[in-house]
């Protein structure tokens, strides 16, 4: 199976921590790890993966608890997710990777790079915030981000059977233009993925972990990253704030802010986003 990625890609389940991580791989060469965000699955990476696979090995997992990965009984937080994804990557024999993350996948990506510094060559962070790093409280506490605190039994009951309605808020309100933020095919696929038993609760758990993540990142960020780091985001979303945060946690930083763009940069500005990521990731092959 290729989970919709097309020819040349294979999807399989990798045993990790008494559970499984569903991961799609394809291509040949140095490894690039792609970590999706909330209200999406690894399917978000299909356009980028098809281009990168001509020169690199693409590794695109579903985050633990999301998509076709199993739902862990504990540890649905960014740091633990990074540990599980690291074990998944190592199972394929890769010792060094470039890491790309969007939304909560950005947080998992940062945790991965900060914990496994000798194994990450480059890091690309796409439109979100870094909890625990200066500036995060303003984003976390704004009324517009009410969903950061929307989790638990009552929210789960409220969205059950209304997953599409709930996600439409994110896909539309967080985009520069809601009508062009997410194709209908993807809206249907993501709704179906999260509507399955336990999946909304698992997604909510990542938001419930923000205070833990803030404490984890406050500690990890005491030592700045020395690898090249790309911060890329929408001017009408988290682009400026993320760029400022990344400069605090890394010393070799490139910031790209996409004008007239919201949170869903790969969907809203596919050509510009793919070109920026491909250019950043381009390097001499290192196995």
Coordinates of C-alpha atoms in Angstrom, one line a residue:
X1 CA 0.0 0.0 0.0
X2 CA 1.1 3.6 -0.6
X3 CA -1.8 5.4 1.3
X4 CA -2.4 7.6 -1.7
X5 CA 1.2 8.7 -2.2
X6 CA 1.4 6.9 -5.5
X7 CA 3.9 4.7 -7.3
X8 CA 7.2 4.3 -5.6
X9 CA 5.9 4.7 -2.0
X10 CA 5.1 2.0 0.5
X11 CA 3.1 2.3 3.7
X12 CA 3.7 -0.1 6.6
X13 CA 3.3 -0.3 10.4
X14 CA 6.4 -0.2 12.6
X15 CA 6.2 -1.7 16.1
X16 CA 7.1 1.0 18.7
X17 CA 6.4 1.1 22.4
X18 CA 3.8 -1.7 22.5
X19 CA 2.0 0.0 19.6
X20 CA 2.6 0.8 16.0
X21 CA 3.5 3.8 13.9
X22 CA 2.1 3.9 10.3
X23 CA 4.8 5.3 8.0
X24 CA 5.0 5.9 4.3
X25 CA 8.4 5.7 2.7
X26 CA 9.7 6.3 -0.9
X27 CA 12.6 7.5 -2.9
X28 CA 16.3 6.8 -2.5
X29 CA 19.1 8.7 -0.8
X30 CA 19.5 10.8 2.4
X31 CA 16.5 10.6 4.7
X32 CA 14.0 13.5 5.1
X33 CA 11.4 13.0 7.9
X34 CA 8.1 14.8 7.4
X35 CA 5.8 15.4 10.4
X36 CA 2.2 16.5 9.8
X37 CA 0.0 18.7 12.0
X38 CA -3.4 18.6 13.6
X39 CA -6.6 18.2 11.5
X40 CA -4.4 16.4 8.9
X41 CA -2.4 13.2 8.6
X42 CA 0.7 12.2 6.7
X43 CA -1.3 12.5 3.5
X44 CA -0.7 16.3 3.6
X45 CA 2.9 15.6 2.4
X46 CA 1.9 14.0 -0.9
X47 CA 2.8 16.9 -3.2
X48 CA 6.1 17.5 -1.5
X49 CA 7.0 13.9 -1.2
X50 CA 6.6 13.2 -4.9
X51 CA 9.1 15.9 -5.7
X52 CA 11.6 15.1 -3.0
X53 CA 11.7 11.4 -3.7
X54 CA 13.8 11.9 -6.8
X55 CA 16.8 12.7 -4.6
X56 CA 16.0 11.6 -1.0
X57 CA 14.3 8.9 1.0
X58 CA 11.0 10.3 2.2
X59 CA 9.8 9.1 5.6
X60 CA 6.2 10.3 6.4
X61 CA 4.7 8.8 9.5
X62 CA 1.3 9.4 11.1
X63 CA 1.9 10.9 14.5
X64 CA 1.1 8.4 17.3
X65 CA -2.6 8.3 17.9
X66 CA -3.4 9.9 14.5
X67 CA -4.2 8.4 11.1
X68 CA -3.3 4.8 11.0
X69 CA -0.9 4.8 13.9
X70 CA -2.1 3.1 17.0
X71 CA -3.3 5.1 20.0
X72 CA -0.9 4.9 22.9
X73 CA -2.3 4.6 26.4
X74 CA 0.1 7.3 27.6
X75 CA 2.6 9.8 26.2
X76 CA 0.5 11.7 23.7
X77 CA 2.8 14.8 23.9
X78 CA 5.4 16.3 21.7
X79 CA 8.6 14.9 23.3
X80 CA 7.3 11.4 23.7
X81 CA 6.0 11.5 20.1
X82 CA 9.5 12.5 19.0
X83 CA 11.0 9.6 20.9
X84 CA 8.5 7.2 19.2
X85 CA 9.2 8.7 15.7
X86 CA 12.9 8.4 16.4
X87 CA 12.6 4.7 17.1
X88 CA 10.6 4.4 13.8
X89 CA 13.3 6.2 11.8
X90 CA 16.0 4.0 13.4
X91 CA 14.1 0.9 12.4
X92 CA 14.8 1.7 8.8
X93 CA 18.5 2.0 9.4
X94 CA 18.8 5.8 9.1
X95 CA 21.2 7.5 11.4
X96 CA 21.0 11.0 10.1
X97 CA 18.0 12.9 8.8
X98 CA 16.6 16.3 7.9
X99 CA 13.4 17.0 9.7
X100 CA 10.3 19.0 8.5
X101 CA 7.3 19.7 10.7
X102 CA 4.0 21.6 10.4
X103 CA 1.7 22.7 13.2
X104 CA 2.0 20.3 16.1
X105 CA 4.3 18.3 13.8
X106 CA 6.6 21.4 14.1
X107 CA 6.7 20.9 17.8
X108 CA 7.5 17.2 17.5
X109 CA 10.2 18.1 14.9
X110 CA 11.8 20.6 17.2
X111 CA 11.8 18.1 20.1
X112 CA 13.4 15.5 17.7
X113 CA 16.2 17.9 16.7
X114 CA 16.8 19.1 20.2
X115 CA 17.0 15.6 21.7
X116 CA 19.0 13.9 18.9
X117 CA 21.3 16.7 17.9
X118 CA 24.0 14.5 16.4
X119 CA 21.4 12.8 14.1
X120 CA 19.7 15.8 12.5
X121 CA 21.3 17.7 9.6
X122 CA 18.7 20.4 9.0
X123 CA 15.3 21.4 10.5
X124 CA 12.4 23.1 8.8
X125 CA 9.6 24.5 10.9
X126 CA 6.3 25.4 9.3
X127 CA 3.8 27.9 10.8
X128 CA 3.1 27.2 14.5
X129 CA 4.6 28.2 17.8
X130 CA 7.1 26.7 20.2
X131 CA 5.6 26.3 23.6
X132 CA 8.0 27.3 26.4
X133 CA 10.0 29.7 24.2
X134 CA 9.7 33.5 24.7
X135 CA 6.6 34.8 22.9
X136 CA 4.6 31.7 23.2
X137 CA 2.2 32.9 25.9
X138 CA 0.7 35.6 23.7
X139 CA -0.2 33.0 21.1
X140 CA -1.4 30.5 23.7
X141 CA -3.6 33.0 25.6
X142 CA -5.3 34.8 22.7
X143 CA -9.0 34.1 22.6
X144 CA -8.7 33.3 18.9
X145 CA -6.7 30.1 20.0
X146 CA -9.5 28.8 22.2
X147 CA -9.0 25.3 20.8
X148 CA -5.7 25.0 22.7
X149 CA -7.9 24.4 25.8
X150 CA -10.7 22.6 24.1
X151 CA -10.2 19.0 25.2
X152 CA -11.7 16.5 27.6
X153 CA -14.9 14.5 27.8
X154 CA -17.4 17.3 27.0
X155 CA -15.5 18.6 23.9
X156 CA -15.2 15.0 22.7
X157 CA -19.0 14.6 23.1
X158 CA -19.7 17.9 21.4
X159 CA -17.7 17.1 18.2
X160 CA -18.7 13.4 17.9
X161 CA -20.4 13.1 14.6
X162 CA -19.6 16.7 13.8
X163 CA -15.9 16.3 13.1
X164 CA -16.2 17.9 9.7
X165 CA -17.9 21.0 11.1
X166 CA -15.3 21.3 13.8
X167 CA -12.3 21.1 11.4
X168 CA -13.9 23.5 8.9
X169 CA -13.3 26.2 11.5
X170 CA -9.5 25.5 11.4
X171 CA -9.3 25.0 7.7
X172 CA -11.2 28.2 6.9
X173 CA -10.6 30.6 9.7
X174 CA -6.8 30.0 9.9
X175 CA -6.3 30.5 6.1
X176 CA -5.9 33.7 4.3
X177 CA -8.9 32.7 2.1
X178 CA -10.8 29.7 3.5
X179 CA -12.1 28.6 0.2
X180 CA -8.6 27.7 -1.1
X181 CA -7.0 26.4 2.1
X182 CA -7.8 22.7 1.7
X183 CA -9.1 20.7 -1.3
X184 CA -12.4 18.8 -0.8
X185 CA -10.7 15.4 -1.2
X186 CA -8.4 16.1 1.7
X187 CA -11.2 17.5 3.9
X188 CA -13.1 14.3 3.4
X189 CA -10.0 12.1 4.1
X190 CA -9.0 13.9 7.3
X191 CA -12.6 14.0 8.6
X192 CA -12.8 10.2 8.1
X193 CA -9.5 9.6 9.8
X194 CA -10.4 11.6 12.9
X195 CA -14.0 10.4 13.1
X196 CA -12.8 6.8 14.0
X197 CA -13.1 5.7 17.6
X198 CA -10.6 7.4 19.9
X199 CA -9.0 9.6 17.3
X200 CA -10.4 13.0 18.3
X201 CA -9.4 12.3 21.9
X202 CA -5.9 11.5 20.8
X203 CA -5.7 14.7 18.8
X204 CA -7.0 16.7 21.8
X205 CA -4.4 15.1 24.0
X206 CA -1.6 16.8 22.1
X207 CA -3.2 20.2 23.0
X208 CA -3.7 19.1 26.6
X209 CA 0.1 18.5 26.7
X210 CA 1.0 22.1 25.9
X211 CA 2.1 22.9 29.5
X212 CA 4.3 19.8 29.6
X213 CA 5.7 20.7 26.2
X214 CA 6.4 24.3 27.4
X215 CA 8.4 22.9 30.3
X216 CA 10.2 20.4 28.1
X217 CA 11.1 23.1 25.5
X218 CA 12.2 25.6 28.1
X219 CA 14.8 23.0 29.1
X220 CA 15.8 21.9 25.6
X221 CA 16.1 25.4 24.3
X222 CA 18.8 26.3 26.9
X223 CA 21.2 24.9 24.3
X224 CA 20.7 26.5 20.9
X225 CA 20.6 24.3 17.8
X226 CA 23.7 24.8 15.6
X227 CA 22.3 23.1 12.5
X228 CA 20.6 25.1 9.7
X229 CA 17.0 25.9 10.6
X230 CA 14.3 27.2 8.3
X231 CA 11.3 29.0 9.7
X232 CA 8.5 29.4 7.1
X233 CA 5.0 30.6 7.8
X234 CA 2.2 32.7 6.6
X235 CA 2.1 36.5 7.1
X236 CA -1.5 36.2 8.2
X237 CA -0.8 33.4 10.6
X238 CA 2.3 32.4 12.7
X239 CA 5.1 33.4 10.3
X240 CA 6.5 36.5 12.0
X241 CA 6.1 35.1 15.6
X242 CA 7.7 31.8 14.7
X243 CA 10.6 33.5 13.0
X244 CA 11.3 35.4 16.1
X245 CA 11.1 32.3 18.3
X246 CA 13.4 30.2 16.0
X247 CA 16.1 32.9 16.3
X248 CA 16.1 32.3 20.0
X249 CA 16.6 28.5 19.8
X250 CA 19.0 28.3 16.9
X251 CA 22.0 30.1 15.6
X252 CA 21.8 29.4 11.9
X253 CA 18.3 30.6 10.9
X254 CA 16.6 31.5 7.7
X255 CA 13.1 33.0 7.9
X256 CA 10.6 33.0 5.1
X257 CA 7.3 34.7 5.5
X258 CA 4.7 34.1 2.8
X259 CA 2.6 37.2 2.1
X260 CA -1.2 36.9 1.8
X261 CA -0.9 33.4 3.3
X262 CA -2.5 31.8 6.4
X263 CA -1.6 28.7 8.4
X264 CA -2.0 26.0 5.7
X265 CA 1.0 27.1 3.7
X266 CA 1.5 23.9 1.7
X267 CA -2.1 24.0 0.6
X268 CA -2.4 27.7 0.2
X269 CA 0.9 28.4 -1.5
X270 CA 2.0 25.0 -2.8
X271 CA 4.5 26.1 -5.4
X272 CA 6.3 28.6 -3.1
X273 CA 6.3 26.3 -0.1
X274 CA 7.6 23.3 -2.0
X275 CA 10.3 25.4 -3.7
X276 CA 11.4 26.9 -0.4
X277 CA 11.6 23.5 1.3
X278 CA 13.3 21.8 -1.6
X279 CA 15.9 24.5 -1.9
X280 CA 16.6 24.4 1.9
X281 CA 16.9 20.6 1.9
X282 CA 19.2 20.4 -1.1
X283 CA 22.7 19.4 -0.1
X284 CA 25.5 16.9 -0.7
X285 CA 24.2 13.4 -0.1
X286 CA 25.2 12.0 3.3
X287 CA 24.1 8.4 4.0

